PDB file of C-alpha atoms and ligand atoms in Angstrom:
ATOM      1  CA  UNK A   1      17.348 -23.293   8.283  1.00  0.00           C
ATOM      2  CA  UNK A   2      20.703 -21.495   7.702  1.00  0.00           C
ATOM      3  CA  UNK A   3      19.647 -20.510   4.185  1.00  0.00           C
ATOM      4  CA  UNK A   4      17.083 -18.098   5.643  1.00  0.00           C
ATOM      5  CA  UNK A   5      18.285 -16.045   8.641  1.00  0.00           C
ATOM      6  CA  UNK A   6      15.550 -15.767  11.236  1.00  0.00           C
ATOM      7  CA  UNK A   7      16.087 -12.257  12.522  1.00  0.00           C
ATOM      8  CA  UNK A   8      16.839  -8.691  11.479  1.00  0.00           C
ATOM      9  CA  UNK A   9      16.844  -5.208  12.868  1.00  0.00           C
ATOM     10  CA  UNK A  10      15.003  -2.146  11.583  1.00  0.00           C
ATOM     11  CA  UNK A  11      16.923   1.136  11.370  1.00  0.00           C
ATOM     12  CA  UNK A  12      14.843   3.613  13.416  1.00  0.00           C
ATOM     13  CA  UNK A  13      15.962   6.613  11.366  1.00  0.00           C
ATOM     14  CA  UNK A  14      15.580   5.332   7.804  1.00  0.00           C
ATOM     15  CA  UNK A  15      13.044   2.597   8.531  1.00  0.00           C
ATOM     16  CA  UNK A  16      15.028   0.101   6.380  1.00  0.00           C
ATOM     17  CA  UNK A  17      15.594  -3.480   7.472  1.00  0.00           C
ATOM     18  CA  UNK A  18      19.189  -4.540   8.178  1.00  0.00           C
ATOM     19  CA  UNK A  19      18.791  -7.273   5.557  1.00  0.00           C
ATOM     20  CA  UNK A  20      16.307  -8.008   2.869  1.00  0.00           C
ATOM     21  CA  UNK A  21      15.978 -10.129  -0.270  1.00  0.00           C
ATOM     22  CA  UNK A  22      14.164  -7.741  -2.642  1.00  0.00           C
ATOM     23  CA  UNK A  23      13.859  -3.962  -2.919  1.00  0.00           C
ATOM     24  CA  UNK A  24      10.953  -2.818  -5.086  1.00  0.00           C
ATOM     25  CA  UNK A  25      10.547   0.795  -6.135  1.00  0.00           C
ATOM     26  CA  UNK A  26       7.276   1.987  -7.544  1.00  0.00           C
ATOM     27  CA  UNK A  27       7.460   5.076  -9.674  1.00  0.00           C
ATOM     28  CA  UNK A  28       4.830   7.690 -10.399  1.00  0.00           C
ATOM     29  CA  UNK A  29       4.792   6.325 -13.982  1.00  0.00           C
ATOM     30  CA  UNK A  30       3.743   2.883 -12.600  1.00  0.00           C
ATOM     31  CA  UNK A  31       0.566   4.518 -11.272  1.00  0.00           C
ATOM     32  CA  UNK A  32      -0.970   5.726 -14.530  1.00  0.00           C
ATOM     33  CA  UNK A  33      -4.763   5.881 -14.276  1.00  0.00           C
ATOM     34  CA  UNK A  34      -4.780   5.466 -10.473  1.00  0.00           C
ATOM     35  CA  UNK A  35      -4.987   9.100  -9.399  1.00  0.00           C
ATOM     36  CA  UNK A  36      -8.283  10.895  -9.913  1.00  0.00           C
ATOM     37  CA  UNK A  37      -6.771  14.161 -11.209  1.00  0.00           C
ATOM     38  CA  UNK A  38      -5.318  13.014 -14.560  1.00  0.00           C
ATOM     39  CA  UNK A  39      -4.182  16.482 -15.572  1.00  0.00           C
ATOM     40  CA  UNK A  40      -2.220  16.939 -12.392  1.00  0.00           C
ATOM     41  CA  UNK A  41      -0.707  13.458 -12.860  1.00  0.00           C
ATOM     42  CA  UNK A  42       0.360  14.250 -16.450  1.00  0.00           C
ATOM     43  CA  UNK A  43       1.862  17.554 -15.404  1.00  0.00           C
ATOM     44  CA  UNK A  44       3.889  15.879 -12.646  1.00  0.00           C
ATOM     45  CA  UNK A  45       5.146  13.134 -14.970  1.00  0.00           C
ATOM     46  CA  UNK A  46       6.306  15.793 -17.455  1.00  0.00           C
ATOM     47  CA  UNK A  47       8.310  17.462 -14.655  1.00  0.00           C
ATOM     48  CA  UNK A  48      10.083  14.119 -14.153  1.00  0.00           C
ATOM     49  CA  UNK A  49       9.339  10.675 -12.854  1.00  0.00           C
ATOM     50  CA  UNK A  50       9.869   9.910  -9.176  1.00  0.00           C
ATOM     51  CA  UNK A  51       9.687   7.130  -6.634  1.00  0.00           C
ATOM     52  CA  UNK A  52       6.327   7.094  -4.810  1.00  0.00           C
ATOM     53  CA  UNK A  53       6.976   4.081  -2.569  1.00  0.00           C
ATOM     54  CA  UNK A  54       9.434   1.352  -1.791  1.00  0.00           C
ATOM     55  CA  UNK A  55       9.095  -2.179  -0.492  1.00  0.00           C
ATOM     56  CA  UNK A  56      11.840  -4.158   1.257  1.00  0.00           C
ATOM     57  CA  UNK A  57      10.944  -7.854   1.220  1.00  0.00           C
ATOM     58  CA  UNK A  58      12.359 -10.453   3.528  1.00  0.00           C
ATOM     59  CA  UNK A  59      11.594 -13.594   1.578  1.00  0.00           C
ATOM     60  CA  UNK A  60      10.531 -17.049   2.624  1.00  0.00           C
ATOM     61  CA  UNK A  61       9.472 -19.937   0.435  1.00  0.00           C
ATOM     62  CA  UNK A  62       6.067 -19.311  -1.100  1.00  0.00           C
ATOM     63  CA  UNK A  63       4.474 -22.295   0.495  1.00  0.00           C
ATOM     64  CA  UNK A  64       1.584 -22.822   2.987  1.00  0.00           C
ATOM     65  CA  UNK A  65       2.602 -22.037   6.604  1.00  0.00           C
ATOM     66  CA  UNK A  66       5.432 -19.632   5.719  1.00  0.00           C
ATOM     67  CA  UNK A  67       5.193 -15.868   6.373  1.00  0.00           C
ATOM     68  CA  UNK A  68       6.540 -13.026   4.233  1.00  0.00           C
ATOM     69  CA  UNK A  69       7.780  -9.962   6.098  1.00  0.00           C
ATOM     70  CA  UNK A  70       9.008  -6.585   5.045  1.00  0.00           C
ATOM     71  CA  UNK A  71       8.913  -2.857   5.250  1.00  0.00           C
ATOM     72  CA  UNK A  72       6.933  -0.521   3.055  1.00  0.00           C
ATOM     73  CA  UNK A  73       7.899   3.174   2.787  1.00  0.00           C
ATOM     74  CA  UNK A  74       5.391   5.507   1.168  1.00  0.00           C
ATOM     75  CA  UNK A  75       6.915   8.874   0.447  1.00  0.00           C
ATOM     76  CA  UNK A  76       5.031  12.095   1.190  1.00  0.00           C
ATOM     77  CA  UNK A  77       3.315  14.061  -1.560  1.00  0.00           C
ATOM     78  CA  UNK A  78       0.139  14.515  -3.542  1.00  0.00           C
ATOM     79  CA  UNK A  79      -1.120  14.287  -7.122  1.00  0.00           C
ATOM     80  CA  UNK A  80      -3.531  17.186  -7.256  1.00  0.00           C
ATOM     81  CA  UNK A  81      -5.146  16.915  -3.824  1.00  0.00           C
ATOM     82  CA  UNK A  82      -4.840  13.095  -3.591  1.00  0.00           C
ATOM     83  CA  UNK A  83      -2.112  11.764  -1.323  1.00  0.00           C
ATOM     84  CA  UNK A  84       0.634   9.419  -2.522  1.00  0.00           C
ATOM     85  CA  UNK A  85      -0.534   5.813  -2.139  1.00  0.00           C
ATOM     86  CA  UNK A  86       0.230   2.253  -3.089  1.00  0.00           C
ATOM     87  CA  UNK A  87      -1.435   0.473  -6.032  1.00  0.00           C
ATOM     88  CA  UNK A  88      -3.440  -1.700  -3.662  1.00  0.00           C
ATOM     89  CA  UNK A  89      -4.395  -5.310  -4.160  1.00  0.00           C
ATOM     90  CA  UNK A  90      -6.457  -8.327  -3.154  1.00  0.00           C
ATOM     91  CA  UNK A  91      -4.469 -11.357  -2.156  1.00  0.00           C
ATOM     92  CA  UNK A  92      -4.708 -13.956  -4.949  1.00  0.00           C
ATOM     93  CA  UNK A  93      -5.677 -16.370  -2.248  1.00  0.00           C
ATOM     94  CA  UNK A  94      -8.463 -14.104  -1.099  1.00  0.00           C
ATOM     95  CA  UNK A  95      -8.829 -15.756   2.330  1.00  0.00           C
ATOM     96  CA  UNK A  96      -5.352 -14.714   3.421  1.00  0.00           C
ATOM     97  CA  UNK A  97      -5.038 -11.871   5.952  1.00  0.00           C
ATOM     98  CA  UNK A  98      -2.171  -9.457   6.709  1.00  0.00           C
ATOM     99  CA  UNK A  99      -0.860  -7.315   9.576  1.00  0.00           C
ATOM    100  CA  UNK A 100       0.653  -3.801   9.306  1.00  0.00           C
ATOM    101  CA  UNK A 101       2.624  -2.313  12.155  1.00  0.00           C
ATOM    102  CA  UNK A 102       3.322   1.405  11.619  1.00  0.00           C
ATOM    103  CA  UNK A 103       6.805   2.611  12.713  1.00  0.00           C
ATOM    104  CA  UNK A 104       6.722   6.192  11.561  1.00  0.00           C
ATOM    105  CA  UNK A 105       4.563   8.714   9.753  1.00  0.00           C
ATOM    106  CA  UNK A 106       0.828   9.196   9.316  1.00  0.00           C
ATOM    107  CA  UNK A 107      -1.525   7.509   6.942  1.00  0.00           C
ATOM    108  CA  UNK A 108      -4.503   5.361   6.228  1.00  0.00           C
ATOM    109  CA  UNK A 109      -5.239   1.882   5.034  1.00  0.00           C
ATOM    110  CA  UNK A 110      -8.198   1.876   2.624  1.00  0.00           C
ATOM    111  CA  UNK A 111      -9.924  -1.519   2.429  1.00  0.00           C
ATOM    112  CA  UNK A 112     -12.555  -3.079   0.187  1.00  0.00           C
ATOM    113  CA  UNK A 113     -14.209  -6.474  -0.304  1.00  0.00           C
ATOM    114  CA  UNK A 114     -14.991  -8.123  -3.686  1.00  0.00           C
ATOM    115  CA  UNK A 115     -18.645  -7.235  -3.006  1.00  0.00           C
ATOM    116  CA  UNK A 116     -17.785  -3.532  -2.683  1.00  0.00           C
ATOM    117  CA  UNK A 117     -17.769  -3.292   1.154  1.00  0.00           C
ATOM    118  CA  UNK A 118     -15.671  -0.326   2.256  1.00  0.00           C
ATOM    119  CA  UNK A 119     -13.590   0.284   5.356  1.00  0.00           C
ATOM    120  CA  UNK A 120     -10.471   2.285   6.461  1.00  0.00           C
ATOM    121  CA  UNK A 121      -8.172   2.562   9.424  1.00  0.00           C
ATOM    122  CA  UNK A 122      -5.560   5.159  10.507  1.00  0.00           C
ATOM    123  CA  UNK A 123      -1.852   4.414  10.628  1.00  0.00           C
ATOM    124  CA  UNK A 124       0.406   6.293  13.024  1.00  0.00           C
ATOM    125  CA  UNK A 125       3.555   5.521  15.074  1.00  0.00           C
ATOM    126  CA  UNK A 126       3.079   2.171  16.847  1.00  0.00           C
ATOM    127  CA  UNK A 127      -0.433   1.535  15.502  1.00  0.00           C
ATOM    128  CA  UNK A 128      -1.276  -1.910  14.225  1.00  0.00           C
ATOM    129  CA  UNK A 129      -3.839  -2.622  11.523  1.00  0.00           C
ATOM    130  CA  UNK A 130      -5.152  -6.161  10.924  1.00  0.00           C
ATOM    131  CA  UNK A 131      -6.365  -6.619   7.319  1.00  0.00           C
ATOM    132  CA  UNK A 132      -8.891  -9.459   7.488  1.00  0.00           C
ATOM    133  CA  UNK A 133      -9.232 -12.175   4.841  1.00  0.00           C
ATOM    134  CA  UNK A 134     -10.998 -11.035   1.606  1.00  0.00           C
ATOM    135  CA  UNK A 135     -10.217  -7.308   2.069  1.00  0.00           C
ATOM    136  CA  UNK A 136      -8.178  -5.514  -0.624  1.00  0.00           C
ATOM    137  CA  UNK A 137      -5.793  -2.970   0.861  1.00  0.00           C
ATOM    138  CA  UNK A 138      -4.080   0.227  -0.164  1.00  0.00           C
ATOM    139  CA  UNK A 139      -1.954   2.442   2.079  1.00  0.00           C
ATOM    140  CA  UNK A 140      -1.939   6.161   1.794  1.00  0.00           C
ATOM    141  CA  UNK A 141       0.583   8.661   3.230  1.00  0.00           C
ATOM    142  CA  UNK A 142      -1.437  11.625   4.649  1.00  0.00           C
ATOM    143  CA  UNK A 143       1.554  13.202   6.428  1.00  0.00           C
ATOM    144  CA  UNK A 144       4.584  15.328   5.615  1.00  0.00           C
ATOM    145  CA  UNK A 145       7.165  12.588   6.246  1.00  0.00           C
ATOM    146  CA  UNK A 146       7.640   9.052   4.979  1.00  0.00           C
ATOM    147  CA  UNK A 147       4.987   6.596   6.078  1.00  0.00           C
ATOM    148  CA  UNK A 148       6.878   3.487   7.208  1.00  0.00           C
ATOM    149  CA  UNK A 149       5.258   0.218   8.241  1.00  0.00           C
ATOM    150  CA  UNK A 150       6.246  -3.394   8.870  1.00  0.00           C
ATOM    151  CA  UNK A 151       4.043  -6.029   7.213  1.00  0.00           C
ATOM    152  CA  UNK A 152       3.592  -9.794   7.545  1.00  0.00           C
ATOM    153  CA  UNK A 153       1.360 -12.040   5.540  1.00  0.00           C
ATOM    154  CA  UNK A 154       1.269 -15.706   4.290  1.00  0.00           C
ATOM    155  CA  UNK A 155       4.045 -16.380   1.761  1.00  0.00           C
ATOM    156  CA  UNK A 156       1.661 -18.092  -0.606  1.00  0.00           C
ATOM    157  CA  UNK A 157      -0.972 -15.284  -0.529  1.00  0.00           C
ATOM    158  CA  UNK A 158      -0.012 -13.706  -3.887  1.00  0.00           C
ATOM    159  CA  UNK A 159      -1.145 -10.364  -5.223  1.00  0.00           C
ATOM    160  CA  UNK A 160      -4.094  -9.611  -7.454  1.00  0.00           C
ATOM    161  CA  UNK A 161      -4.085  -6.026  -8.835  1.00  0.00           C
ATOM    162  CA  UNK A 162      -6.697  -6.661 -11.636  1.00  0.00           C
ATOM    163  CA  UNK A 163      -9.991  -4.956 -10.590  1.00  0.00           C
ATOM    164  CA  UNK A 164      -8.193  -2.305  -8.505  1.00  0.00           C
ATOM    165  CA  UNK A 165      -6.199  -1.204 -11.578  1.00  0.00           C
ATOM    166  CA  UNK A 166      -9.393  -0.927 -13.548  1.00  0.00           C
ATOM    167  CA  UNK A 167     -11.696   0.814 -11.147  1.00  0.00           C
ATOM    168  CA  UNK A 168      -9.534   1.918  -8.187  1.00  0.00           C
ATOM    169  CA  UNK A 169     -10.996   1.714  -4.661  1.00  0.00           C
ATOM    170  CA  UNK A 170     -14.436   3.042  -3.856  1.00  0.00           C
ATOM    171  CA  UNK A 171     -12.902   5.675  -1.639  1.00  0.00           C
ATOM    172  CA  UNK A 172     -10.145   8.278  -2.302  1.00  0.00           C
ATOM    173  CA  UNK A 173      -8.041  10.019   0.375  1.00  0.00           C
ATOM    174  CA  UNK A 174      -7.631  13.716  -0.482  1.00  0.00           C
ATOM    175  CA  UNK A 175      -6.583  16.880   1.332  1.00  0.00           C
ATOM    176  CA  UNK A 176      -9.547  19.114   2.300  1.00  0.00           C
ATOM    177  CA  UNK A 177      -8.993  22.262   4.468  1.00  0.00           C
ATOM    178  CA  UNK A 178      -5.428  21.093   5.253  1.00  0.00           C
ATOM    179  CA  UNK A 179      -6.477  17.696   6.534  1.00  0.00           C
ATOM    180  CA  UNK A 180      -7.177  14.320   5.058  1.00  0.00           C
ATOM    181  CA  UNK A 181     -10.689  13.472   3.964  1.00  0.00           C
ATOM    182  CA  UNK A 182     -12.190  10.294   2.545  1.00  0.00           C
ATOM    183  CA  UNK A 183     -14.427  10.898  -0.481  1.00  0.00           C
ATOM    184  CA  UNK A 184     -16.195   8.753  -3.099  1.00  0.00           C
ATOM    185  CA  UNK A 185     -14.157   7.754  -6.147  1.00  0.00           C
ATOM    186  CA  UNK A 186     -16.082   8.961  -9.249  1.00  0.00           C
ATOM    187  CA  UNK A 187     -14.333   6.282 -11.404  1.00  0.00           C
ATOM    188  CA  UNK A 188     -15.498   3.415  -9.214  1.00  0.00           C
ATOM    189  CA  UNK A 189     -18.255   1.068 -10.343  1.00  0.00           C
ATOM    190  CA  UNK A 190     -20.029  -1.203  -7.798  1.00  0.00           C
ATOM    191  CA  UNK A 191     -19.058  -4.847  -8.524  1.00  0.00           C
ATOM    192  CA  UNK A 192     -22.652  -5.841  -9.337  1.00  0.00           C
ATOM    193  CA  UNK A 193     -22.725  -3.193 -12.116  1.00  0.00           C
ATOM    194  CA  UNK A 194     -19.431  -4.229 -13.795  1.00  0.00           C
TER     195      UNK A 194
HETATM  196  C1  S6P B 201       1.903  -7.108   0.570  1.00  0.00           C
HETATM  197  C2  S6P B 201       1.697  -5.929   1.446  1.00  0.00           C
HETATM  198  C3  S6P B 201       2.623  -4.782   1.178  1.00  0.00           C
HETATM  199  C4  S6P B 201       2.356  -4.098  -0.188  1.00  0.00           C
HETATM  200  C5  S6P B 201       3.145  -2.857  -0.351  1.00  0.00           C
HETATM  201  C6  S6P B 201       2.972  -2.269  -1.780  1.00  0.00           C
HETATM  202  O1  S6P B 201       0.857  -8.067   0.709  1.00  0.00           O
HETATM  203  O2  S6P B 201       0.366  -5.540   1.415  1.00  0.00           O
HETATM  204  O3  S6P B 201       3.911  -5.257   1.141  1.00  0.00           O
HETATM  205  O4  S6P B 201       2.714  -4.945  -1.225  1.00  0.00           O
HETATM  206  O5  S6P B 201       2.810  -1.938   0.611  1.00  0.00           O
HETATM  207  O6  S6P B 201       1.685  -2.205  -2.151  1.00  0.00           O
HETATM  208  P1  S6P B 201       1.213  -2.820  -3.528  1.00  0.00           P
HETATM  209  O7  S6P B 201      -0.285  -2.690  -3.568  1.00  0.00           O
HETATM  210  O8  S6P B 201       1.872  -2.015  -4.625  1.00  0.00           O
HETATM  211  O9  S6P B 201       1.671  -4.252  -3.589  1.00  0.00           O
HETATM  212 ZN1   ZN B 202      -1.159  -7.476   0.892  1.00  0.00          ZN
END
């Protein structure tokens, strides 16, 4: 029990947890092929790499019954007109769900099933999104500030990035007339046609 402390605080200004076991930083260069506007992506990379999002993980053993917790921070910005976003994934154990609790910022969770079902929910201060079993999830920062949310999911869920890396999600979140809009992803192929 003592090996894993049971509580922590979240700094309300920075959104960072008072303690964590792992700090992951995902760079623009880690997202090659994910943004629709490849020319805008290339131009941005040439201007210099940068951190798109960060994850602070509070670890627990990766066994059934345990829960992984943490904080994700998606920085504000766009590649072309597409907002900064996470890679997105299915859980390797597809049947495992997840909960996001948004602390700060504005954004969206884009979700998709292996059969190509599409859904999305908004994230804002104090909103909670339940990601049901079988739904892949990607979070998108549609605001001007960091999007910061707490997450909790089964420790043995695992992450499967495979098909998302290849085809992306069916929907993209882009800026249209100074506000976020969800549009079809031209690169996406319905699962039955892959
Ligand atoms: C994990 C959970 C989040 C994401 C994080 C980064 O199940 O959904 O911690 O890992 O927001 O996203 P991604 O797609 O790069 O793992
Ligand atoms: Zn997840």
